[in-house]
Amino acid sequence: MAADTRHVLVVDDDPTVSDVVRRYLEHAGLRVTLAADGVAGLQAFREGAPDLVVLDLMLPGVDGIEVCRVLRSTSDVPVVMLTALGEEADRVLGLRVGADDYVTKPFSPRELVLRVQSVLRRAGAAARSAPAEVLTDGGLVVDAGARVATLEGEPLALTVREFDLLTHLLRHPGRAFRRAELLEEVWGWNFGDQSTVTVHVRRLREKVEADPADPRRIRTVWGVGYRFEPVEATVA
């Protein structure tokens, strides 16, 4: 398979898992760097500037949650987190600190490759084809072309998925979306855990709402999903 310039950092302390993941990702044409713990993973990220990070939740020393927090403080690099089967609280926590997707252990290496390719494809397509439009809602400003969002003049630290979700909602003010619709239209998945959408909506509310517990913009439509209720929406 032709070499791919895209670079994936895999942070996992299990050498068997790391080796299998590396072989499957390389077979898919991706360039791979391995790190065996959180400290080494952060160092490899700083040195290698990967396009995506596959991050195990349970790492010795600095765990995956803390690594993800550190990454999110400086970068919007996509993160696919590996979590234990049945540990829903861990999956939700991973999404809350900024993971873009997760795969539960034990997992199919082919499924992981598909998830990695999906996240990379979505991030790449967004960067290449974002229309030159600016969406506003009161003090909330989203420049879709530059992929920059601000609230009252202050920049918002949004992950790739959060930015895409906010932009999608802003483009369709007043429309109620089912979680499955958002999963397909924003994530590009026709399968997957819809709690992913729920967690990302919660994270967005924490960043764009004055009171996340009583949201004015991103409203819950009971029995359906979510609707963006603009304070003042225009497209320039």
PDB file of C-alpha atoms in Angstrom:
ATOM      1  CA  MET A   1       0.000   0.000   0.000  1.00  0.00           C
ATOM      2  CA  ALA A   2       1.272   3.502  -0.817  1.00  0.00           C
ATOM      3  CA  ALA A   3       2.864   5.409   2.020  1.00  0.00           C
ATOM      4  CA  ASP A   4       0.744   8.052   3.722  1.00  0.00           C
ATOM      5  CA  THR A   5       2.218  11.293   5.002  1.00  0.00           C
ATOM      6  CA  ARG A   6      -0.234  11.261   7.909  1.00  0.00           C
ATOM      7  CA  HIS A   7       1.337  10.396  11.236  1.00  0.00           C
ATOM      8  CA  VAL A   8      -0.318   8.515  14.122  1.00  0.00           C
ATOM      9  CA  LEU A   9       1.067   8.426  17.653  1.00  0.00           C
ATOM     10  CA  VAL A  10       0.034   5.311  19.621  1.00  0.00           C
ATOM     11  CA  VAL A  11       0.379   5.584  23.408  1.00  0.00           C
ATOM     12  CA  ASP A  12      -0.153   2.215  25.114  1.00  0.00           C
ATOM     13  CA  ASP A  13       1.863   0.383  27.771  1.00  0.00           C
ATOM     14  CA  ASP A  14       0.988  -3.107  26.450  1.00  0.00           C
ATOM     15  CA  PRO A  15       3.698  -3.986  23.898  1.00  0.00           C
ATOM     16  CA  THR A  16       1.547  -6.676  22.287  1.00  0.00           C
ATOM     17  CA  VAL A  17      -1.359  -4.277  21.711  1.00  0.00           C
ATOM     18  CA  SER A  18       1.005  -1.553  20.484  1.00  0.00           C
ATOM     19  CA  ASP A  19       2.692  -3.879  18.010  1.00  0.00           C
ATOM     20  CA  VAL A  20      -0.607  -5.155  16.588  1.00  0.00           C
ATOM     21  CA  VAL A  21      -2.001  -1.627  16.273  1.00  0.00           C
ATOM     22  CA  ARG A  22       1.218  -0.417  14.660  1.00  0.00           C
ATOM     23  CA  ARG A  23       1.192  -3.234  12.073  1.00  0.00           C
ATOM     24  CA  TYR A  24      -2.445  -2.658  11.130  1.00  0.00           C
ATOM     25  CA  LEU A  25      -2.052   1.114  10.865  1.00  0.00           C
ATOM     26  CA  GLU A  26       1.113   0.767   8.791  1.00  0.00           C
ATOM     27  CA  HIS A  27      -0.647  -1.737   6.550  1.00  0.00           C
ATOM     28  CA  ALA A  28      -3.285   0.963   6.005  1.00  0.00           C
ATOM     29  CA  GLY A  29      -0.471   3.250   4.803  1.00  0.00           C
ATOM     30  CA  LEU A  30      -0.055   5.405   7.910  1.00  0.00           C
ATOM     31  CA  ARG A  31       3.192   6.381   9.597  1.00  0.00           C
ATOM     32  CA  VAL A  32       3.258   5.279  13.256  1.00  0.00           C
ATOM     33  CA  THR A  33       5.191   6.258  16.379  1.00  0.00           C
ATOM     34  CA  LEU A  34       4.859   4.247  19.609  1.00  0.00           C
ATOM     35  CA  ALA A  35       5.096   5.452  23.214  1.00  0.00           C
ATOM     36  CA  ALA A  36       4.758   3.218  26.272  1.00  0.00           C
ATOM     37  CA  ASP A  37       3.534   5.710  28.895  1.00  0.00           C
ATOM     38  CA  GLY A  38       2.036   9.139  29.301  1.00  0.00           C
ATOM     39  CA  VAL A  39       5.285  11.054  29.781  1.00  0.00           C
ATOM     40  CA  ALA A  40       6.849   9.423  26.718  1.00  0.00           C
ATOM     41  CA  GLY A  41       3.640  10.051  24.782  1.00  0.00           C
ATOM     42  CA  LEU A  42       3.660  13.780  25.531  1.00  0.00           C
ATOM     43  CA  GLN A  43       7.338  13.978  24.583  1.00  0.00           C
ATOM     44  CA  ALA A  44       6.695  12.116  21.322  1.00  0.00           C
ATOM     45  CA  PHE A  45       3.795  14.462  20.580  1.00  0.00           C
ATOM     46  CA  ARG A  46       5.949  17.543  21.067  1.00  0.00           C
ATOM     47  CA  GLU A  47       8.722  16.123  18.895  1.00  0.00           C
ATOM     48  CA  GLY A  48       6.668  14.483  16.162  1.00  0.00           C
ATOM     49  CA  ALA A  49       3.563  16.680  15.660  1.00  0.00           C
ATOM     50  CA  PRO A  50       1.282  13.715  14.814  1.00  0.00           C
ATOM     51  CA  ASP A  51      -1.971  14.093  12.889  1.00  0.00           C
ATOM     52  CA  LEU A  52      -3.833  11.825  15.345  1.00  0.00           C
ATOM     53  CA  VAL A  53      -3.197  10.204  18.734  1.00  0.00           C
ATOM     54  CA  VAL A  54      -4.412   6.733  19.747  1.00  0.00           C
ATOM     55  CA  LEU A  55      -4.365   6.941  23.531  1.00  0.00           C
ATOM     56  CA  ASP A  56      -4.872   4.181  26.098  1.00  0.00           C
ATOM     57  CA  LEU A  57      -6.837   5.329  29.125  1.00  0.00           C
ATOM     58  CA  MET A  58      -4.990   3.138  31.641  1.00  0.00           C
ATOM     59  CA  LEU A  59      -1.343   4.200  31.501  1.00  0.00           C
ATOM     60  CA  PRO A  60       1.297   3.970  34.239  1.00  0.00           C
ATOM     61  CA  GLY A  61       2.218   7.251  35.890  1.00  0.00           C
ATOM     62  CA  VAL A  62       0.416   9.943  33.889  1.00  0.00           C
ATOM     63  CA  ASP A  63      -2.835   8.310  32.757  1.00  0.00           C
ATOM     64  CA  GLY A  64      -4.638   8.806  29.462  1.00  0.00           C
ATOM     65  CA  ILE A  65      -7.123  11.300  30.890  1.00  0.00           C
ATOM     66  CA  GLU A  66      -4.340  13.619  32.044  1.00  0.00           C
ATOM     67  CA  VAL A  67      -2.444  13.182  28.770  1.00  0.00           C
ATOM     68  CA  CYS A  68      -5.600  14.162  26.880  1.00  0.00           C
ATOM     69  CA  ARG A  69      -6.070  17.219  29.105  1.00  0.00           C
ATOM     70  CA  VAL A  70      -2.506  18.339  28.401  1.00  0.00           C
ATOM     71  CA  LEU A  71      -2.922  17.801  24.666  1.00  0.00           C
ATOM     72  CA  ARG A  72      -6.159  19.765  24.666  1.00  0.00           C
ATOM     73  CA  SER A  73      -4.522  22.692  26.459  1.00  0.00           C
ATOM     74  CA  THR A  74      -2.271  23.285  23.452  1.00  0.00           C
ATOM     75  CA  SER A  75      -3.693  21.435  20.439  1.00  0.00           C
ATOM     76  CA  ASP A  76      -6.852  20.303  18.661  1.00  0.00           C
ATOM     77  CA  VAL A  77      -5.163  17.127  17.356  1.00  0.00           C
ATOM     78  CA  PRO A  78      -7.768  14.342  17.016  1.00  0.00           C
ATOM     79  CA  VAL A  79      -7.620  11.754  19.816  1.00  0.00           C
ATOM     80  CA  VAL A  80      -9.008   8.203  19.684  1.00  0.00           C
ATOM     81  CA  MET A  81      -9.077   6.760  23.194  1.00  0.00           C
ATOM     82  CA  LEU A  82      -8.818   3.071  24.109  1.00  0.00           C
ATOM     83  CA  THR A  83     -11.009   2.156  27.094  1.00  0.00           C
ATOM     84  CA  ALA A  84     -11.938  -1.011  28.965  1.00  0.00           C
ATOM     85  CA  LEU A  85     -15.082  -2.852  27.913  1.00  0.00           C
ATOM     86  CA  GLY A  86     -18.068  -1.888  30.036  1.00  0.00           C
ATOM     87  CA  GLU A  87     -16.404   1.116  31.679  1.00  0.00           C
ATOM     88  CA  GLU A  88     -18.966   3.664  30.484  1.00  0.00           C
ATOM     89  CA  ALA A  89     -17.872   6.255  33.043  1.00  0.00           C
ATOM     90  CA  ASP A  90     -14.329   6.113  31.654  1.00  0.00           C
ATOM     91  CA  ARG A  91     -15.555   6.505  28.089  1.00  0.00           C
ATOM     92  CA  VAL A  92     -17.669   9.505  29.043  1.00  0.00           C
ATOM     93  CA  LEU A  93     -14.769  11.050  30.971  1.00  0.00           C
ATOM     94  CA  GLY A  94     -12.507  10.552  27.969  1.00  0.00           C
ATOM     95  CA  LEU A  95     -14.968  12.364  25.735  1.00  0.00           C
ATOM     96  CA  ARG A  96     -15.443  15.117  28.303  1.00  0.00           C
ATOM     97  CA  VAL A  97     -11.721  15.930  28.388  1.00  0.00           C
ATOM     98  CA  GLY A  98     -11.602  16.125  24.603  1.00  0.00           C
ATOM     99  CA  ALA A  99     -11.283  12.697  22.969  1.00  0.00           C
ATOM    100  CA  ASP A 100     -12.865  12.639  19.508  1.00  0.00           C
ATOM    101  CA  ASP A 101     -13.712   8.948  19.546  1.00  0.00           C
ATOM    102  CA  TYR A 102     -13.104   5.796  21.554  1.00  0.00           C
ATOM    103  CA  VAL A 103     -12.693   2.074  20.978  1.00  0.00           C
ATOM    104  CA  THR A 104     -13.296  -0.432  23.762  1.00  0.00           C
ATOM    105  CA  LYS A 105     -10.876  -3.224  24.650  1.00  0.00           C
ATOM    106  CA  PRO A 106     -10.764  -5.960  23.549  1.00  0.00           C
ATOM    107  CA  PHE A 107     -11.153  -4.496  20.080  1.00  0.00           C
ATOM    108  CA  SER A 108     -10.803  -5.532  16.478  1.00  0.00           C
ATOM    109  CA  PRO A 109      -7.671  -3.930  14.999  1.00  0.00           C
ATOM    110  CA  ARG A 110      -9.607  -3.477  11.761  1.00  0.00           C
ATOM    111  CA  GLU A 111     -12.289  -1.519  13.618  1.00  0.00           C
ATOM    112  CA  LEU A 112      -9.626   0.718  15.170  1.00  0.00           C
ATOM    113  CA  VAL A 113      -8.108   1.381  11.740  1.00  0.00           C
ATOM    114  CA  LEU A 114     -11.550   2.305  10.380  1.00  0.00           C
ATOM    115  CA  ARG A 115     -12.156   4.680  13.291  1.00  0.00           C
ATOM    116  CA  VAL A 116      -8.735   6.287  12.851  1.00  0.00           C
ATOM    117  CA  GLN A 117      -9.292   6.699   9.112  1.00  0.00           C
ATOM    118  CA  SER A 118     -12.759   8.148   9.723  1.00  0.00           C
ATOM    119  CA  VAL A 119     -11.459  10.753  12.179  1.00  0.00           C
ATOM    120  CA  LEU A 120      -8.523  11.669   9.921  1.00  0.00           C
ATOM    121  CA  ARG A 121     -10.773  11.883   6.876  1.00  0.00           C
ATOM    122  CA  ARG A 122     -13.250  14.108   8.685  1.00  0.00           C
ATOM    123  CA  ALA A 123     -10.541  16.422  10.018  1.00  0.00           C
ATOM    124  CA  GLY A 124      -8.856  16.619   6.614  1.00  0.00           C
ATOM    125  CA  ALA A 125     -12.080  17.253   4.733  1.00  0.00           C
ATOM    126  CA  ALA A 126     -13.059  19.991   7.169  1.00  0.00           C
ATOM    127  CA  ALA A 127      -9.711  21.726   6.700  1.00  0.00           C
ATOM    128  CA  ARG A 128      -9.840  21.492   2.886  1.00  0.00           C
ATOM    129  CA  SER A 129     -13.439  22.288   2.127  1.00  0.00           C
ATOM    130  CA  ALA A 130     -14.729  24.567   4.880  1.00  0.00           C
ATOM    131  CA  PRO A 131     -16.736  27.327   3.180  1.00  0.00           C
ATOM    132  CA  ALA A 132     -15.627  30.908   3.676  1.00  0.00           C
ATOM    133  CA  GLU A 133     -18.471  31.909   5.956  1.00  0.00           C
ATOM    134  CA  VAL A 134     -18.755  33.543   9.335  1.00  0.00           C
ATOM    135  CA  LEU A 135     -21.655  32.458  11.541  1.00  0.00           C
ATOM    136  CA  THR A 136     -22.649  34.685  14.432  1.00  0.00           C
ATOM    137  CA  ASP A 137     -25.054  34.495  17.328  1.00  0.00           C
ATOM    138  CA  GLY A 138     -24.763  37.534  19.537  1.00  0.00           C
ATOM    139  CA  GLY A 139     -21.229  37.447  20.921  1.00  0.00           C
ATOM    140  CA  LEU A 140     -20.583  33.975  19.524  1.00  0.00           C
ATOM    141  CA  VAL A 141     -18.622  34.107  16.249  1.00  0.00           C
ATOM    142  CA  VAL A 142     -17.593  31.049  14.226  1.00  0.00           C
ATOM    143  CA  ASP A 143     -15.326  31.514  11.204  1.00  0.00           C
ATOM    144  CA  ALA A 144     -15.900  28.245   9.366  1.00  0.00           C
ATOM    145  CA  GLY A 145     -13.176  28.854   6.797  1.00  0.00           C
ATOM    146  CA  ALA A 146     -10.454  29.725   9.298  1.00  0.00           C
ATOM    147  CA  ARG A 147     -11.880  27.206  11.822  1.00  0.00           C
ATOM    148  CA  VAL A 148     -11.763  29.770  14.618  1.00  0.00           C
ATOM    149  CA  ALA A 149     -14.503  30.398  17.180  1.00  0.00           C
ATOM    150  CA  THR A 150     -14.739  33.224  19.699  1.00  0.00           C
ATOM    151  CA  LEU A 151     -17.181  34.211  22.437  1.00  0.00           C
ATOM    152  CA  GLU A 152     -17.322  37.871  23.395  1.00  0.00           C
ATOM    153  CA  GLY A 153     -13.994  38.316  21.638  1.00  0.00           C
ATOM    154  CA  GLU A 154     -12.259  35.507  23.529  1.00  0.00           C
ATOM    155  CA  PRO A 155     -11.082  32.431  21.560  1.00  0.00           C
ATOM    156  CA  LEU A 156     -12.826  29.133  22.288  1.00  0.00           C
ATOM    157  CA  ALA A 157     -10.665  26.031  22.682  1.00  0.00           C
ATOM    158  CA  LEU A 158     -12.712  23.553  20.635  1.00  0.00           C
ATOM    159  CA  THR A 159     -11.772  20.084  19.451  1.00  0.00           C
ATOM    160  CA  VAL A 160     -12.305  19.135  15.807  1.00  0.00           C
ATOM    161  CA  ARG A 161     -15.600  17.446  16.656  1.00  0.00           C
ATOM    162  CA  GLU A 162     -16.805  20.273  18.897  1.00  0.00           C
ATOM    163  CA  PHE A 163     -16.099  22.833  16.194  1.00  0.00           C
ATOM    164  CA  ASP A 164     -17.889  20.746  13.555  1.00  0.00           C
ATOM    165  CA  LEU A 165     -20.875  20.186  15.843  1.00  0.00           C
ATOM    166  CA  LEU A 166     -21.182  23.868  16.748  1.00  0.00           C
ATOM    167  CA  THR A 167     -20.882  24.906  13.094  1.00  0.00           C
ATOM    168  CA  HIS A 168     -23.506  22.370  12.040  1.00  0.00           C
ATOM    169  CA  LEU A 169     -25.966  23.578  14.664  1.00  0.00           C
ATOM    170  CA  LEU A 170     -25.347  27.230  13.810  1.00  0.00           C
ATOM    171  CA  ARG A 171     -26.027  26.527  10.141  1.00  0.00           C
ATOM    172  CA  HIS A 172     -29.448  25.075  11.010  1.00  0.00           C
ATOM    173  CA  PRO A 173     -30.946  27.349  13.690  1.00  0.00           C
ATOM    174  CA  GLY A 174     -34.279  26.209  15.057  1.00  0.00           C
ATOM    175  CA  ARG A 175     -34.060  22.695  13.622  1.00  0.00           C
ATOM    176  CA  ALA A 176     -34.332  19.770  16.027  1.00  0.00           C
ATOM    177  CA  PHE A 177     -31.776  17.034  15.356  1.00  0.00           C
ATOM    178  CA  ARG A 178     -31.938  13.473  16.595  1.00  0.00           C
ATOM    179  CA  ARG A 179     -28.699  12.183  18.104  1.00  0.00           C
ATOM    180  CA  ALA A 180     -28.454   9.604  15.328  1.00  0.00           C
ATOM    181  CA  GLU A 181     -28.707  12.402  12.744  1.00  0.00           C
ATOM    182  CA  LEU A 182     -25.915  14.358  14.387  1.00  0.00           C
ATOM    183  CA  LEU A 183     -23.781  11.232  14.639  1.00  0.00           C
ATOM    184  CA  GLU A 184     -24.147  10.707  10.901  1.00  0.00           C
ATOM    185  CA  GLU A 185     -23.973  14.332   9.733  1.00  0.00           C
ATOM    186  CA  VAL A 186     -21.194  15.564  12.025  1.00  0.00           C
ATOM    187  CA  TRP A 187     -19.191  12.398  12.749  1.00  0.00           C
ATOM    188  CA  GLY A 188     -19.927  10.726   9.423  1.00  0.00           C
ATOM    189  CA  TRP A 189     -20.974   7.503  11.180  1.00  0.00           C
ATOM    190  CA  ASN A 190     -24.077   5.466  10.517  1.00  0.00           C
ATOM    191  CA  PHE A 191     -23.290   3.400  13.605  1.00  0.00           C
ATOM    192  CA  GLY A 192     -21.856   4.073  17.050  1.00  0.00           C
ATOM    193  CA  ASP A 193     -22.764   5.024  20.598  1.00  0.00           C
ATOM    194  CA  GLN A 194     -25.088   8.041  20.600  1.00  0.00           C
ATOM    195  CA  SER A 195     -23.778   9.025  24.042  1.00  0.00           C
ATOM    196  CA  THR A 196     -20.832  10.428  22.082  1.00  0.00           C
ATOM    197  CA  VAL A 197     -23.179  13.182  20.863  1.00  0.00           C
ATOM    198  CA  THR A 198     -24.560  13.753  24.357  1.00  0.00           C
ATOM    199  CA  VAL A 199     -21.098  14.239  25.839  1.00  0.00           C
ATOM    200  CA  HIS A 200     -19.993  16.598  23.072  1.00  0.00           C
ATOM    201  CA  VAL A 201     -23.146  18.696  23.501  1.00  0.00           C
ATOM    202  CA  ARG A 202     -22.411  18.901  27.222  1.00  0.00           C
ATOM    203  CA  ARG A 203     -18.844  20.028  26.542  1.00  0.00           C
ATOM    204  CA  LEU A 204     -20.035  22.625  24.022  1.00  0.00           C
ATOM    205  CA  ARG A 205     -22.512  24.013  26.535  1.00  0.00           C
ATOM    206  CA  GLU A 206     -19.697  24.442  29.043  1.00  0.00           C
ATOM    207  CA  LYS A 207     -17.904  26.623  26.497  1.00  0.00           C
ATOM    208  CA  VAL A 208     -20.691  28.650  24.830  1.00  0.00           C
ATOM    209  CA  GLU A 209     -23.391  28.979  27.499  1.00  0.00           C
ATOM    210  CA  ALA A 210     -23.383  31.515  30.336  1.00  0.00           C
ATOM    211  CA  ASP A 211     -25.080  28.842  32.465  1.00  0.00           C
ATOM    212  CA  PRO A 212     -24.524  25.322  31.071  1.00  0.00           C
ATOM    213  CA  ALA A 213     -27.145  23.949  33.468  1.00  0.00           C
ATOM    214  CA  ASP A 214     -29.739  26.272  31.924  1.00  0.00           C
ATOM    215  CA  PRO A 215     -28.652  26.552  28.282  1.00  0.00           C
ATOM    216  CA  ARG A 216     -30.099  29.290  26.072  1.00  0.00           C
ATOM    217  CA  ARG A 217     -28.475  28.309  22.798  1.00  0.00           C
ATOM    218  CA  ILE A 218     -28.162  24.516  22.647  1.00  0.00           C
ATOM    219  CA  ARG A 219     -31.558  23.312  23.826  1.00  0.00           C
ATOM    220  CA  THR A 220     -32.628  19.764  24.601  1.00  0.00           C
ATOM    221  CA  VAL A 221     -35.702  18.665  22.682  1.00  0.00           C
ATOM    222  CA  TRP A 222     -37.086  15.918  24.899  1.00  0.00           C
ATOM    223  CA  GLY A 223     -37.661  12.654  23.089  1.00  0.00           C
ATOM    224  CA  VAL A 224     -35.835  13.955  20.009  1.00  0.00           C
ATOM    225  CA  GLY A 225     -32.370  15.421  20.574  1.00  0.00           C
ATOM    226  CA  TYR A 226     -31.056  18.972  20.338  1.00  0.00           C
ATOM    227  CA  ARG A 227     -31.886  22.302  18.708  1.00  0.00           C
ATOM    228  CA  PHE A 228     -29.837  25.492  18.370  1.00  0.00           C
ATOM    229  CA  GLU A 229     -31.935  28.424  19.542  1.00  0.00           C
ATOM    230  CA  PRO A 230     -30.124  31.543  18.332  1.00  0.00           C
ATOM    231  CA  VAL A 231     -29.900  34.699  20.345  1.00  0.00           C
ATOM    232  CA  GLU A 232     -29.112  36.460  17.093  1.00  0.00           C
ATOM    233  CA  ALA A 233     -27.993  34.444  14.023  1.00  0.00           C
ATOM    234  CA  THR A 234     -26.595  35.869  10.828  1.00  0.00           C
ATOM    235  CA  VAL A 235     -24.333  34.629   8.083  1.00  0.00           C
ATOM    236  CA  ALA A 236     -21.762  36.980   6.583  1.00  0.00           C
TER     237      ALA A 236
END
